Short mmCIF file of C-alpha atoms in Angstrom, two decimals:
data_model
loop_
_atom_site.label_atom_id
_atom_site.label_comp_id
_atom_site.label_asym_id
_atom_site.label_seq_id
_atom_site.Cartn_x
_atom_site.Cartn_y
_atom_site.Cartn_z
CA MET A 427 -26.12 -0.38 19.41
CA ARG A 428 -25.29 0.22 15.77
CA PRO A 429 -24.50 -2.94 13.77
CA THR A 430 -21.14 -3.35 12.06
CA PRO A 431 -20.20 -4.69 8.63
CA ALA A 432 -19.03 -7.85 10.39
CA ASP A 433 -22.71 -8.89 10.57
CA PRO A 434 -23.84 -8.46 6.92
CA ASP A 435 -27.56 -9.05 7.51
CA ALA A 436 -27.79 -6.59 10.41
CA TRP A 437 -25.59 -4.09 8.54
CA ASN A 438 -27.76 -4.24 5.41
CA ALA A 439 -30.93 -3.82 7.48
CA TYR A 440 -29.37 -0.78 9.17
CA LEU A 441 -28.40 0.74 5.80
CA ALA A 442 -31.86 0.01 4.32
CA GLU A 443 -33.52 1.82 7.22
CA GLY A 444 -31.31 4.87 6.66
CA ASN A 445 -31.94 4.75 2.91
CA ALA A 446 -35.71 4.68 3.44
CA LYS A 447 -35.53 7.89 5.53
CA GLN A 448 -33.32 9.90 3.18
CA ALA A 449 -34.66 12.30 0.58
CA ARG A 450 -35.06 11.16 -3.03
CA LYS A 451 -34.28 13.50 -5.90
CA ARG A 452 -36.05 13.66 -9.24
CA VAL A 453 -33.51 13.59 -12.06
CA ALA A 454 -33.95 15.11 -15.50
CA ALA A 455 -31.52 14.31 -18.31
CA ASP A 456 -31.42 16.23 -21.57
CA VAL A 457 -29.00 16.32 -24.47
CA LEU A 458 -27.59 19.08 -26.65
CA LEU A 459 -27.54 17.75 -30.21
CA ARG A 460 -26.45 19.84 -33.19
CA ASP A 461 -26.50 19.43 -36.93
CA PRO A 462 -23.44 20.11 -39.15
CA SER A 463 -24.45 23.79 -39.51
CA GLY A 464 -24.59 24.24 -35.71
CA ARG A 465 -28.36 24.32 -35.31
CA VAL A 466 -29.78 22.88 -32.06
CA LEU A 467 -32.29 20.02 -31.90
CA LEU A 468 -35.50 20.93 -30.07
CA VAL A 469 -38.57 18.84 -29.40
CA ASN A 470 -42.16 19.93 -28.80
CA PRO A 471 -43.65 17.86 -25.94
CA THR A 472 -47.38 17.13 -26.00
CA TYR A 473 -47.67 17.03 -22.19
CA LYS A 474 -46.48 20.59 -21.45
CA PRO A 475 -46.31 23.95 -23.21
CA GLY A 476 -43.29 25.09 -25.19
CA TRP A 477 -40.25 23.52 -26.78
CA ASP A 478 -37.48 21.66 -24.98
CA LEU A 479 -34.17 19.92 -25.46
CA PRO A 480 -34.61 16.19 -26.10
CA GLY A 481 -34.52 14.01 -23.00
CA GLY A 482 -36.68 13.43 -19.98
CA MET A 483 -36.92 12.06 -16.47
CA ALA A 484 -34.73 9.25 -15.19
CA GLU A 485 -36.46 6.14 -13.97
CA SER A 486 -35.81 4.73 -10.51
CA ASN A 487 -32.12 3.86 -10.06
CA GLU A 488 -31.32 4.80 -13.69
CA PRO A 489 -28.11 6.79 -14.29
CA PRO A 490 -28.78 10.13 -16.01
CA GLU A 491 -26.69 9.34 -19.10
CA GLN A 492 -28.64 6.11 -19.61
CA ALA A 493 -31.91 8.00 -19.11
CA VAL A 494 -31.10 10.42 -21.91
CA ARG A 495 -30.11 7.56 -24.24
CA ARG A 496 -33.35 5.72 -23.43
CA GLU A 497 -35.47 8.83 -23.94
CA LEU A 498 -33.90 9.53 -27.37
CA ARG A 499 -34.47 5.92 -28.41
CA GLU A 500 -38.10 5.94 -27.23
CA GLU A 501 -39.07 9.40 -28.46
CA LEU A 502 -37.00 9.82 -31.63
CA GLY A 503 -35.85 6.32 -32.51
CA ARG A 504 -32.20 7.38 -32.25
CA ASP A 505 -29.27 5.80 -30.47
CA ILE A 506 -26.80 8.49 -29.49
CA ASP A 507 -23.37 8.59 -27.94
CA VAL A 508 -23.15 10.77 -24.86
CA ARG A 509 -19.86 12.67 -25.22
CA GLY A 510 -19.71 14.31 -21.83
CA LEU A 511 -21.46 16.34 -19.20
CA LEU A 512 -22.25 20.00 -19.96
CA VAL A 513 -24.59 21.20 -17.19
CA VAL A 514 -25.83 20.19 -13.76
CA ASP A 515 -28.65 22.39 -12.44
CA TRP A 516 -30.11 22.06 -8.96
CA VAL A 517 -33.72 23.19 -9.28
CA ALA A 518 -35.38 24.48 -6.11
CA PRO A 519 -38.86 23.33 -5.12
CA HIS A 520 -41.50 25.14 -7.16
CA GLY A 521 -45.25 24.82 -7.45
CA PRO A 522 -46.23 21.26 -6.49
CA TRP A 523 -42.72 19.94 -7.23
CA ASP A 524 -39.90 19.07 -4.86
CA ASP A 525 -36.38 19.95 -5.89
CA GLN A 526 -34.64 18.10 -8.72
CA ILE A 527 -31.28 17.71 -10.39
CA ALA A 528 -31.21 18.44 -14.13
CA PHE A 529 -28.36 17.31 -16.39
CA ILE A 530 -27.52 18.33 -19.94
CA PHE A 531 -25.14 16.08 -21.85
CA ASP A 532 -23.26 16.69 -25.08
CA GLY A 533 -24.67 14.52 -27.85
CA GLY A 534 -22.35 15.90 -30.53
CA THR A 535 -23.47 16.37 -34.11
CA LEU A 536 -26.06 14.36 -36.02
CA ASP A 537 -25.00 14.04 -39.65
CA THR A 538 -28.38 12.91 -40.94
CA ALA A 539 -31.68 14.28 -39.76
CA GLU A 540 -34.02 13.21 -42.57
CA ASP A 541 -35.74 10.54 -40.49
CA LEU A 542 -35.82 12.63 -37.32
CA ARG A 543 -39.43 12.53 -36.20
CA PRO A 544 -41.34 11.69 -33.02
CA HIS A 545 -41.76 7.95 -32.41
CA ASP A 546 -44.25 8.16 -29.56
CA GLU A 547 -47.13 10.30 -28.33
CA GLU A 548 -44.98 12.40 -25.98
CA LEU A 549 -43.69 14.60 -28.83
CA SER A 550 -45.53 16.41 -31.59
CA GLU A 551 -42.44 17.65 -33.45
CA ALA A 552 -38.64 17.60 -33.53
CA ARG A 553 -36.51 20.00 -35.52
CA PHE A 554 -33.15 21.73 -35.72
CA VAL A 555 -33.25 25.48 -35.20
CA PRO A 556 -30.57 28.18 -35.00
CA LEU A 557 -29.36 28.80 -31.44
CA ASN A 558 -30.97 32.26 -31.24
CA LYS A 559 -34.32 30.80 -32.31
CA ALA A 560 -33.91 27.94 -29.82
CA ARG A 561 -33.40 30.51 -27.04
CA GLU A 562 -36.73 32.11 -28.03
CA LEU A 563 -38.67 28.83 -28.18
CA VAL A 564 -37.65 27.26 -24.86
CA GLY A 565 -38.85 28.40 -21.45
CA THR A 566 -36.79 30.59 -19.16
CA ARG A 567 -35.36 27.77 -17.04
CA MET A 568 -34.29 25.80 -20.14
CA ARG A 569 -32.88 28.95 -21.77
CA TYR A 570 -30.51 29.37 -18.81
CA ARG A 571 -29.44 25.74 -19.12
CA LEU A 572 -29.04 26.00 -22.90
CA ASP A 573 -26.83 29.08 -22.51
CA ALA A 574 -24.78 27.25 -19.87
CA ALA A 575 -24.46 24.19 -22.15
CA VAL A 576 -23.09 26.35 -24.97
CA GLN A 577 -20.73 28.00 -22.47
CA ALA A 578 -19.56 24.56 -21.33
CA LEU A 579 -18.91 23.50 -24.93
CA ASP A 580 -16.89 26.65 -25.55
CA GLY A 581 -15.06 26.49 -22.22
CA GLY A 582 -14.39 22.76 -22.23
CA ARG A 583 -15.76 22.14 -18.74
CA PRO A 584 -19.18 21.50 -17.20
CA VAL A 585 -21.20 24.29 -15.60
CA TYR A 586 -22.99 23.95 -12.26
CA LEU A 587 -26.16 25.99 -11.76
CA HIS A 588 -28.68 26.71 -9.00
CA ASP A 589 -32.05 27.36 -10.62
CA GLY A 590 -30.34 28.33 -13.85
CA ALA A 591 -27.87 30.78 -12.27
CA ALA A 592 -24.16 30.10 -11.95
CA ALA A 593 -23.52 28.58 -8.53
CA TRP A 594 -19.98 30.06 -8.39
#
């Protein structure tokens, strides 16, 4: 017999059992930051090839928008305001990885970039580049997301992707 909320201890044990059996998703959270001339901030991670948008993986039970704020603070020493959601991309299992959910948030415009430099060993470089150059530097999957993020900025609404392609 299934417990009811009238018995809080039994109900919580029932919910915990269900929670333990359900799938967990990896969550990536990146941010689109621009400078006053419209260039895009990219970072060069030391732990993988190629350039990327700033951000990273969410920790256990961490909301994606907090993850991106934490990553920017840790990696670039910057506190940013997240201004809205631009992209959600469901990424299918690939290689040794299970599926994941990837978010891109709007970080707006940074007025000063003089002190923008890596603050930990995860990045070798951070710099603003023109959008066309950014599209060349990032990998294919990130290029799809970057294009969708720009589309979302222009269109005023978030874009939902499946493996970088429009879901509808």
